[in-house]
mmCIF file of C-alpha atoms in Angstrom:
data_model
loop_
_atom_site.group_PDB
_atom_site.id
_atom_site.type_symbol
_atom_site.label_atom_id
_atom_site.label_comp_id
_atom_site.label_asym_id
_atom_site.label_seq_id
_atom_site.Cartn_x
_atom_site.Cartn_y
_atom_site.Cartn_z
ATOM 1 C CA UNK A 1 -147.371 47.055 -8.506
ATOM 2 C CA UNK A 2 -146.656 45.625 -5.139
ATOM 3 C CA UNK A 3 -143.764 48.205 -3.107
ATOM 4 C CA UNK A 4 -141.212 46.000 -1.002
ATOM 5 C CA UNK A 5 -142.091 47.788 1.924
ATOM 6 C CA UNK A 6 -145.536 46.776 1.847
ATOM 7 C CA UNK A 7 -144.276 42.857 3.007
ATOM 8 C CA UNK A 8 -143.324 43.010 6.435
ATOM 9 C CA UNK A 9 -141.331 40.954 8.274
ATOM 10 C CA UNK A 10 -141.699 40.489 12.195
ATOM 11 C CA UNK A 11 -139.921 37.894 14.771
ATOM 12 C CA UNK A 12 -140.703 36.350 17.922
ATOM 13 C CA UNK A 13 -138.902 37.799 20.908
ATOM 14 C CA UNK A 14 -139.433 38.298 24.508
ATOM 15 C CA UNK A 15 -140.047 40.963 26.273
ATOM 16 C CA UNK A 16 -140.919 41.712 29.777
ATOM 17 C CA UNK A 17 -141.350 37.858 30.255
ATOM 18 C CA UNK A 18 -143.491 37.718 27.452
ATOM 19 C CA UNK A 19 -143.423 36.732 23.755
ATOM 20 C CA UNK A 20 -144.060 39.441 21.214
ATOM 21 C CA UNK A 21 -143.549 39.187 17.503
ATOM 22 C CA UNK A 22 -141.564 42.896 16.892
ATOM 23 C CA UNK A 23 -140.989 44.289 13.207
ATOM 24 C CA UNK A 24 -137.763 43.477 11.522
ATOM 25 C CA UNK A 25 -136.489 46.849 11.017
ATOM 26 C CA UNK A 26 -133.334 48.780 9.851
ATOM 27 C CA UNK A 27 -132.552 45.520 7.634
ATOM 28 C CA UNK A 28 -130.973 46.470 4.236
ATOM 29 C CA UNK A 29 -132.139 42.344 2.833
ATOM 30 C CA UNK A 30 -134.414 40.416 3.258
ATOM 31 C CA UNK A 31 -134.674 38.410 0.258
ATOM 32 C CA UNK A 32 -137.047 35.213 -0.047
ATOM 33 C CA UNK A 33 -135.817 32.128 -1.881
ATOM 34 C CA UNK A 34 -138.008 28.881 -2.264
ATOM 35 C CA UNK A 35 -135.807 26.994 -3.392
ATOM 36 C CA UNK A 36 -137.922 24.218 -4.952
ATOM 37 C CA UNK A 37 -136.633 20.523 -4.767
ATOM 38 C CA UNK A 38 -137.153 18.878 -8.413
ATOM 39 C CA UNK A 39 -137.900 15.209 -9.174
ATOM 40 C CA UNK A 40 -136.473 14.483 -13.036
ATOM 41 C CA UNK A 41 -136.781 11.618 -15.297
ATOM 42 C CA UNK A 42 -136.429 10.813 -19.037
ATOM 43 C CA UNK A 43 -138.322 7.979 -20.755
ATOM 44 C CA UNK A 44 -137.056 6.356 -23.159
ATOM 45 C CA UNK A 45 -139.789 7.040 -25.376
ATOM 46 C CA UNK A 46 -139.953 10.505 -25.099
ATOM 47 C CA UNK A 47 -137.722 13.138 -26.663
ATOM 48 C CA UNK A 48 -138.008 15.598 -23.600
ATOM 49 C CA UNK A 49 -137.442 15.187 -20.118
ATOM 50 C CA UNK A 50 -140.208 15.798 -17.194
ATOM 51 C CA UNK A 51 -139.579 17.578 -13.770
ATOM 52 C CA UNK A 52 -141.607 17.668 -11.033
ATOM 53 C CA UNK A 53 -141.523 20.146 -8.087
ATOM 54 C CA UNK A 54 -141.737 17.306 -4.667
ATOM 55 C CA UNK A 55 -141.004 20.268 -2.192
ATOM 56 C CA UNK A 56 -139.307 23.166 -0.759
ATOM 57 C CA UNK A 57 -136.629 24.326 1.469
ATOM 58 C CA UNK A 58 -137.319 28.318 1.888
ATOM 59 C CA UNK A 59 -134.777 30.581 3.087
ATOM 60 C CA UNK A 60 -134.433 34.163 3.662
ATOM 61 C CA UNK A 61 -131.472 35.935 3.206
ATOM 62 C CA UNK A 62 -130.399 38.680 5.732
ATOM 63 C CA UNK A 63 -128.577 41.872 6.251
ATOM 64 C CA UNK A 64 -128.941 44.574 8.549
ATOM 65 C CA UNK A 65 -127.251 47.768 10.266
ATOM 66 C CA UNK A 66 -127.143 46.631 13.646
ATOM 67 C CA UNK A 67 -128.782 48.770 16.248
ATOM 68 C CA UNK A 68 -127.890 47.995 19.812
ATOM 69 C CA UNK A 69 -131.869 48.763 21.203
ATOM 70 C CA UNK A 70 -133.282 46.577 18.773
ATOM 71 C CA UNK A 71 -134.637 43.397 20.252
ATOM 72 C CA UNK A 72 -134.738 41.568 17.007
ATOM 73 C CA UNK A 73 -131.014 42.908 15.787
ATOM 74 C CA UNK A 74 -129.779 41.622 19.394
ATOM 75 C CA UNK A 75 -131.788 38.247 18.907
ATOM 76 C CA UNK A 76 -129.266 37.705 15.499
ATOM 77 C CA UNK A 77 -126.396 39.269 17.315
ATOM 78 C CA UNK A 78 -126.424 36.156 20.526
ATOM 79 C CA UNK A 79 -126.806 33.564 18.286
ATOM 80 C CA UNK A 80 -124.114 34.621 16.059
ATOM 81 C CA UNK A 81 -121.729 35.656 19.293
ATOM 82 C CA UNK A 82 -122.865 33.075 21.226
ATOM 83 C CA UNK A 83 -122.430 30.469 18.401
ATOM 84 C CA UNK A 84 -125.784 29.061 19.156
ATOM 85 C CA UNK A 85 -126.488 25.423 17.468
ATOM 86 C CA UNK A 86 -130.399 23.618 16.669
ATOM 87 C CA UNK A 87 -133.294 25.048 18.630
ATOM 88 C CA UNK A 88 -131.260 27.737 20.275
ATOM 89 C CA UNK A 89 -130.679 29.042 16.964
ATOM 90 C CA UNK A 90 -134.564 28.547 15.542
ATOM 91 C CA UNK A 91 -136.834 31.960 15.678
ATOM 92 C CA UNK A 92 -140.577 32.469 14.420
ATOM 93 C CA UNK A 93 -141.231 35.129 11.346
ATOM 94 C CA UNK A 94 -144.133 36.047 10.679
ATOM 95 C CA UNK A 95 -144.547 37.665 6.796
ATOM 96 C CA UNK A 96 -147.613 40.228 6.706
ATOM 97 C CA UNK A 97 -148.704 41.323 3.420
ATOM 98 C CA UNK A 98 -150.275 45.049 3.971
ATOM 99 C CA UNK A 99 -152.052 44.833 0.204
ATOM 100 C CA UNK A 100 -154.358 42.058 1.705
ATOM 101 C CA UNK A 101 -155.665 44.300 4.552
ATOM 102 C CA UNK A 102 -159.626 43.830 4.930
ATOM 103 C CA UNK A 103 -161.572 47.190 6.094
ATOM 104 C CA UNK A 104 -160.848 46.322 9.846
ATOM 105 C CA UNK A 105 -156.915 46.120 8.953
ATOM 106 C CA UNK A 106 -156.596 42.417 9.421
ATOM 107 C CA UNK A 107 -154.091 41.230 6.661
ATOM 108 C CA UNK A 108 -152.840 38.158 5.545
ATOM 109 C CA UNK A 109 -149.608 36.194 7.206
ATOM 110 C CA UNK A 110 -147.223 33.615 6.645
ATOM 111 C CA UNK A 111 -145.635 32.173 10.085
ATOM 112 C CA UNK A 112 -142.620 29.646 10.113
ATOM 113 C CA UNK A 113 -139.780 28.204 11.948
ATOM 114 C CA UNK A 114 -136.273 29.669 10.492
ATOM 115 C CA UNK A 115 -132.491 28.635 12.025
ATOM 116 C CA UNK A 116 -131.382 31.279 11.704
ATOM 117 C CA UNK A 117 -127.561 30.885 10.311
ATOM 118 C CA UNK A 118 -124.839 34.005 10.632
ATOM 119 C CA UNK A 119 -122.656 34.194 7.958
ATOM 120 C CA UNK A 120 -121.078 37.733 8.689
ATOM 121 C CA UNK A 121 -120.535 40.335 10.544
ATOM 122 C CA UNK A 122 -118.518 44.228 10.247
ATOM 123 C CA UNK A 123 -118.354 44.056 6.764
ATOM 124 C CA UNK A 124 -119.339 47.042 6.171
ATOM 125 C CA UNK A 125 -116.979 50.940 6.582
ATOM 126 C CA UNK A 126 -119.925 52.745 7.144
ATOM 127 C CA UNK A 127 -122.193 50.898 10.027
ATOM 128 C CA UNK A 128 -121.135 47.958 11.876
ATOM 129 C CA UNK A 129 -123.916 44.586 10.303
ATOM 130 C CA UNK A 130 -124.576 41.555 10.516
ATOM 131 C CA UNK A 131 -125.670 39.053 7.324
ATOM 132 C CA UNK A 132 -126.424 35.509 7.146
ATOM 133 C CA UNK A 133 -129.505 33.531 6.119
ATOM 134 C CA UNK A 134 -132.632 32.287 7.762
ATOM 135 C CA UNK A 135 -133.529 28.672 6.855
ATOM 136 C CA UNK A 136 -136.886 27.281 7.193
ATOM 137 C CA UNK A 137 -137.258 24.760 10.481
ATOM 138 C CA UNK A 138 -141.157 23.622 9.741
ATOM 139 C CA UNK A 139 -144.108 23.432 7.955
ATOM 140 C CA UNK A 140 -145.782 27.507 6.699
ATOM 141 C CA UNK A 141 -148.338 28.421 8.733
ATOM 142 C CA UNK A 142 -151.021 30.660 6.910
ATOM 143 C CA UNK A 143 -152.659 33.025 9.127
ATOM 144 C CA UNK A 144 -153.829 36.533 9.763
ATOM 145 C CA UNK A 145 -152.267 39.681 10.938
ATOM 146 C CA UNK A 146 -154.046 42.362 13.029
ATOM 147 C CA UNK A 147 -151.967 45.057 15.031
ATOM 148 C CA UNK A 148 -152.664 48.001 17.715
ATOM 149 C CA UNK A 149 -149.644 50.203 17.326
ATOM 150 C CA UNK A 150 -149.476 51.145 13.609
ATOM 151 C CA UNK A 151 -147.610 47.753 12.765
ATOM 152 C CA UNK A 152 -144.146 47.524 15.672
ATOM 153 C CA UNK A 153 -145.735 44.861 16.648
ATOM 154 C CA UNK A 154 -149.017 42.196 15.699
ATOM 155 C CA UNK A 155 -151.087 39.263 16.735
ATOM 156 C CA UNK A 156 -151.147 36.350 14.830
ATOM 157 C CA UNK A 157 -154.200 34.006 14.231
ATOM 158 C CA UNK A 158 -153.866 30.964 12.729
ATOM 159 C CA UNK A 159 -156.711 29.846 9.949
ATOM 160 C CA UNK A 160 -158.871 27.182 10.611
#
């Protein structure tokens, strides 16, 4: 049995000037749906009908007790305050799957595009979060994973 926590989520931010994909931590969701886009037809000579999958529109839903020194938790919070709108509103995530991880701790990684797409925010007594859902914005890019600080942060590599 895989655990949840051994999936890891990480997003492109900047810091210092540069870019850095940081985990996605203190987030109480993130839930993957594929959300698979079905061709049907029926012919007439056959009693049942046939479905094809023709493609996929991913999404991710999100929720999270935001933490005001999180980089990634202040990434959702401006584009939700700021209202952002098309590429201002478009992060990278990179999934790492920890189960995959060869004897030099490379693992295997998923990178897209997501808009990322508030729905809301203080909806909780407790903690003040944020919620919404993360839409794919472009093709999956399969990958590796490697990191040098026990996984707060990672290098991507693209496969060939």
């Amino acid at each position: 049995m895989i655990k949840r926590s051994e999936k890891l989520a990480f997003m492109q931010v900047t810091e210092n000037g540069s870019a850095v994909y940081r985990r996605m931590t203190g987030f109480t969701e993130l839930s993957v749906s594929k959300n698979p886009k079905e061709y049907s037809r029926k012919y007439i000579d056959e009693s049942a009908e046939r479905n094809a999958v023709v493609g996929y529109s991913p999404s991710i839903s999100y929720k999270m007790d935001y933490e005001p020194n999180n980089t990634v938790h202040n990434e959702f919070s401006q584009i939700s305050d700021r209202e952002l709108t098309g590429e201002n509103a478009v992060r990278s995530i990179v999934i790492v799957d920890l189960t995959t991880a060869d004897s030099n701790g490379v693992c295997n990684a998923i990178k897209r595009e997501f808009s990322i797409i508030p729905s809301a925010e203080g909806d909780d007594s407790e903690t003040y979060t944020l919620s919404g859902n993360m839409k794919a914005s472009g093709e999956i890019v399969f990958g590796t994973a490697e990191t040098e600080d026990s996984w707060q942060t990672l290098t991507f590599t693209e496969a060939e």
